[in-house]
XYZ file of C-alpha atoms in Angstrom:
335
model
C 0.062 -0.138 0.040
C 1.471 3.167 -1.179
C 1.758 5.994 1.277
C 1.972 9.569 0.049
C 4.410 11.681 1.857
C 4.120 15.362 1.926
C 7.197 17.446 2.035
C 7.326 20.902 3.908
C 7.150 23.858 1.362
C 10.538 25.640 1.376
C 10.429 29.133 2.594
C 11.252 31.419 -0.280
C 11.768 34.412 2.047
C 9.883 36.633 4.593
C 6.340 36.912 4.035
C 4.952 40.432 4.276
C 1.527 40.575 5.848
C -0.521 43.400 4.042
C -2.447 44.119 7.173
C 0.594 44.409 9.424
C 0.880 47.765 11.241
C 4.164 49.596 10.738
C 6.453 49.657 13.702
C 6.426 52.815 15.552
C 9.707 54.651 16.355
C 10.238 55.085 20.027
C 10.635 58.629 21.643
C 14.397 57.957 22.442
C 15.117 57.220 18.687
C 13.198 60.352 17.594
C 15.129 62.330 20.138
C 18.445 60.957 19.119
C 17.691 61.851 15.440
C 16.691 65.400 16.490
C 19.847 65.627 18.608
C 21.996 65.002 15.445
C 20.166 67.518 13.475
C 19.718 70.318 16.044
C 22.768 70.020 18.224
C 25.184 71.778 15.935
C 22.977 74.785 15.649
C 22.461 74.921 19.352
C 26.328 74.848 19.913
C 26.884 77.839 17.612
C 23.732 79.700 18.845
C 25.272 81.562 21.674
C 27.610 83.499 19.404
C 24.810 84.529 17.051
C 22.597 85.508 20.035
C 25.275 87.667 21.642
C 26.214 89.107 18.203
C 22.410 90.114 17.600
C 22.296 91.612 21.096
C 25.628 93.422 21.177
C 26.274 93.904 17.449
C 23.433 93.766 15.054
C 20.854 95.614 17.352
C 23.334 98.528 18.053
C 24.073 98.781 14.389
C 20.284 98.914 13.259
C 19.623 101.280 16.106
C 22.518 103.615 15.154
C 21.103 103.756 11.497
C 17.614 104.681 13.099
C 19.204 107.524 15.105
C 21.094 108.853 12.194
C 18.056 109.872 10.292
C 16.497 111.772 13.248
C 17.327 115.073 15.094
C 18.430 113.078 18.093
C 19.874 115.341 20.810
C 21.768 114.244 23.921
C 19.579 116.491 26.209
C 16.278 116.753 24.274
C 16.132 113.061 23.295
C 14.541 111.939 19.931
C 13.308 114.757 17.648
C 11.719 114.803 14.205
C 12.709 112.519 11.233
C 15.231 114.429 9.107
C 16.198 111.779 6.552
C 19.723 112.236 5.221
C 20.090 115.738 6.665
C 22.673 114.697 9.167
C 24.792 112.847 6.538
C 24.748 115.925 4.287
C 25.906 118.092 7.346
C 28.684 115.827 8.187
C 30.179 115.585 4.796
C 30.132 119.247 4.546
C 32.236 119.736 7.744
C 35.933 120.228 7.225
C 36.683 118.375 10.491
C 35.053 115.325 9.190
C 37.482 115.085 6.181
C 40.377 115.976 8.439
C 39.515 113.138 10.835
C 39.268 110.647 7.907
C 42.750 111.966 6.749
C 44.223 111.594 10.199
C 42.641 108.184 10.559
C 44.037 106.750 7.411
C 47.546 108.514 7.862
C 47.919 107.045 11.405
C 46.671 103.657 10.103
C 49.300 103.393 7.150
C 52.075 104.712 9.335
C 51.387 102.226 12.051
C 50.407 99.090 9.983
C 53.472 98.813 7.605
C 56.129 98.914 10.330
C 53.890 96.677 12.626
C 53.570 94.048 10.198
C 57.336 93.891 9.243
C 58.336 93.950 12.882
C 55.714 91.030 13.625
C 57.078 88.948 10.853
C 60.752 89.257 11.950
C 59.802 88.691 15.533
C 57.688 85.531 14.718
C 60.687 84.200 12.611
C 63.035 84.768 15.486
C 60.615 83.074 17.865
C 60.250 80.171 15.607
C 63.923 79.365 15.713
C 65.542 77.104 18.310
C 66.023 79.673 21.149
C 66.596 79.038 24.850
C 63.455 79.720 26.955
C 61.221 80.047 23.922
C 58.051 80.018 26.084
C 59.469 82.933 28.238
C 60.127 85.005 24.991
C 56.875 84.272 23.573
C 54.950 85.388 26.634
C 57.049 88.413 26.893
C 56.279 89.573 23.387
C 52.603 89.763 24.417
C 53.038 91.802 27.633
C 52.668 95.204 25.918
C 49.229 94.098 24.649
C 48.099 93.480 28.336
C 49.046 96.931 29.450
C 45.914 99.362 29.468
C 45.809 101.722 26.525
C 45.509 104.628 28.809
C 48.693 103.850 30.615
C 50.497 103.367 27.382
C 49.057 106.754 26.014
C 50.117 108.562 29.169
C 53.593 107.160 29.185
C 54.109 107.804 25.483
C 52.613 111.267 25.851
C 55.423 112.140 28.304
C 58.167 110.621 26.047
C 56.940 112.721 23.143
C 56.482 115.956 25.125
C 57.428 118.995 23.037
C 59.745 120.648 25.522
C 60.680 118.229 28.428
C 60.162 114.849 26.611
C 62.706 112.169 26.738
C 62.721 111.922 22.781
C 63.442 115.556 22.177
C 66.086 115.569 25.057
C 68.007 112.640 23.401
C 67.608 114.503 19.890
C 68.972 117.577 21.504
C 72.100 115.856 22.804
C 72.920 114.592 19.426
C 72.561 117.905 17.799
C 69.000 117.569 16.271
C 66.445 120.354 16.790
C 63.412 119.411 18.847
C 60.425 118.111 17.067
C 56.926 119.486 17.756
C 55.233 116.176 18.349
C 52.043 118.018 19.385
C 52.101 120.708 16.960
C 53.187 119.047 13.624
C 50.733 116.919 11.794
C 53.105 114.127 10.565
C 55.082 114.138 13.768
C 51.845 113.637 15.814
C 50.871 110.755 13.590
C 54.230 109.168 14.091
C 54.170 109.461 17.786
C 50.474 107.840 17.962
C 51.541 105.162 15.578
C 54.394 104.262 17.782
C 51.976 103.815 20.656
C 49.708 101.472 18.480
C 52.880 99.550 17.230
C 53.851 99.044 20.974
C 50.535 97.540 21.915
C 49.615 95.376 18.819
C 53.000 94.119 17.466
C 53.202 91.249 19.946
C 49.588 90.137 19.259
C 50.166 89.876 15.600
C 53.606 88.243 16.293
C 51.879 85.430 17.996
C 49.347 84.959 15.099
C 51.972 84.893 12.512
C 54.189 82.565 14.692
C 51.350 79.983 14.948
C 51.083 80.140 11.122
C 54.763 79.558 10.804
C 54.550 76.592 13.010
C 51.956 75.048 10.736
C 54.141 75.180 7.747
C 55.418 71.634 6.763
C 58.959 71.160 7.685
C 59.624 69.054 4.562
C 59.468 72.201 2.506
C 62.504 73.600 4.444
C 64.290 70.265 4.053
C 63.837 70.406 0.334
C 64.990 73.935 0.318
C 68.201 72.898 2.181
C 68.835 70.222 -0.123
C 68.606 72.625 -3.161
C 71.357 74.915 -1.362
C 68.884 77.582 -0.274
C 70.158 80.016 2.520
C 68.242 81.098 5.443
C 67.202 84.241 3.870
C 66.168 82.352 0.671
C 64.065 80.047 2.701
C 62.350 82.833 4.433
C 61.385 84.938 1.204
C 60.759 81.637 -0.977
C 59.069 79.344 1.628
C 57.978 81.221 4.698
C 56.362 84.343 3.092
C 54.358 82.572 0.511
C 53.011 80.177 3.006
C 51.974 83.096 5.243
C 49.987 84.913 2.568
C 46.445 83.917 3.938
C 47.515 84.716 7.575
C 49.054 87.998 6.378
C 45.863 89.050 4.778
C 43.928 88.141 7.882
C 46.271 90.184 9.985
C 45.809 93.134 7.524
C 41.972 92.875 7.680
C 42.030 92.849 11.480
C 44.613 95.678 11.612
C 42.374 97.600 9.269
C 39.289 97.218 11.363
C 41.169 98.129 14.508
C 43.192 100.985 12.808
C 40.116 102.652 11.518
C 38.616 102.583 14.996
C 41.577 103.912 16.893
C 40.470 106.097 19.932
C 42.365 105.589 23.038
C 45.818 106.627 22.012
C 45.081 109.810 20.307
C 42.392 110.816 22.869
C 45.053 110.515 25.742
C 47.959 112.054 23.618
C 47.356 115.329 25.412
C 45.554 116.692 28.459
C 42.735 118.203 26.408
C 41.805 115.077 24.452
C 40.475 117.046 21.378
C 42.999 115.993 18.858
C 45.317 118.897 19.086
C 44.577 122.700 18.814
C 44.073 122.387 15.035
C 42.574 118.780 15.120
C 45.798 117.645 13.580
C 45.471 114.041 15.108
C 41.703 113.934 15.663
C 40.554 110.508 14.205
C 37.143 109.565 13.134
C 36.033 108.029 16.303
C 37.216 111.056 18.207
C 35.099 113.165 15.931
C 32.066 110.896 16.687
C 32.660 111.465 20.299
C 33.027 115.225 19.816
C 29.536 115.375 17.849
C 27.765 113.266 20.317
C 29.089 114.545 23.647
C 30.928 117.656 22.635
C 29.382 121.067 22.106
C 26.777 119.879 19.581
C 25.536 117.059 21.562
C 23.937 115.600 18.444
C 23.586 111.850 18.503
C 21.995 112.055 14.979
C 25.143 113.505 13.415
C 27.350 111.260 15.464
C 25.471 108.118 14.415
C 25.781 109.319 10.709
C 29.557 109.432 11.002
C 29.516 106.091 12.727
C 27.655 104.590 9.754
C 29.900 106.234 7.137
C 32.814 104.701 9.049
C 31.218 101.452 9.052
C 30.567 101.494 5.342
C 34.192 102.438 4.731
C 35.361 99.426 6.833
C 32.970 97.018 4.977
C 34.232 98.341 1.648
C 37.890 97.736 2.666
C 36.963 94.332 4.118
C 35.413 93.430 0.960
C 38.410 94.421 -1.137
C 40.535 92.357 1.101
C 38.302 89.334 0.940
C 38.425 89.519 -2.897
C 42.227 89.763 -2.720
C 42.183 86.670 -0.454
C 40.084 84.595 -2.856
C 42.154 85.591 -5.929
C 45.367 84.639 -4.027
C 43.856 81.487 -2.807
C 42.725 80.525 -6.428
C 46.164 81.415 -7.873
C 47.828 79.139 -5.322
C 45.337 76.254 -6.147
C 46.074 76.677 -9.905
C 49.867 76.624 -9.209
C 49.542 73.365 -7.312
C 47.366 71.816 -9.995
C 50.004 72.778 -12.628
C 52.731 71.251 -10.643
C 50.673 68.042 -10.089
C 49.885 67.658 -13.747
C 53.599 67.962 -14.512
């Protein structure tokens, strides 16, 4: 008698039930996904919140004040539009303050960058007690600007100053540091360089330490001297950092206030305003005889637009240099 045997059907794969309810994602998994997506924005949000509170809001509020007849004593007045800007650009002291600001900026920035590069190169060498020297170069930056201005104001005094005394001993006539335009700019630039050279030195030193050492080894094998290595390897590799230092120096140099303000006892930029800067002119309009916050805000916004324009020019130069470097590297690789 034949018996039929039934073999079990092979399972061809998982069977999907069309009536099966989709599995719900737990709260912890949802929270984890949101944590990955949202956390980066939460980490950077404090900066933007502080910037909106201390930077963006004052900027917008200053623009609002600049189009009103706003007085220190009377408060907000009528809407005047661009009348404050027209008044400012017609004032001779405004153009004189811009001239002084750019003059002090150029006189101080060029020597400052040269000295900072040289000091950074020296500190990058094998010196004894390198940490001590690197800390020491930053000490002038820690000193209060008012103290620096008072000390240098005595050094550059017209009659009894140390600088004129030394010049008189070697047969050079005393210089009118507080009466001559160029001399006053040189004296104030010296104060600026004293405070900021060490700060820029450390930035350039950090960039020098990031340069690959195999570039110097290859230069040594090619027979390059120390000077040749400095101008052919160090300086080209420092271009992005140098541009960054130039941008920050431009922003700080165009906003200089403490050094020229404390250069004499009156704090008005000299008897003929020969060293009055743009920020000092803003202070004079807002808290001086005119006490016009509207006009002071107009000058502040003009200065802001000038800084933005120079910053955009520097940014375009930075991108061009970066693209040129990338093109040069691609050509070398293709060869």
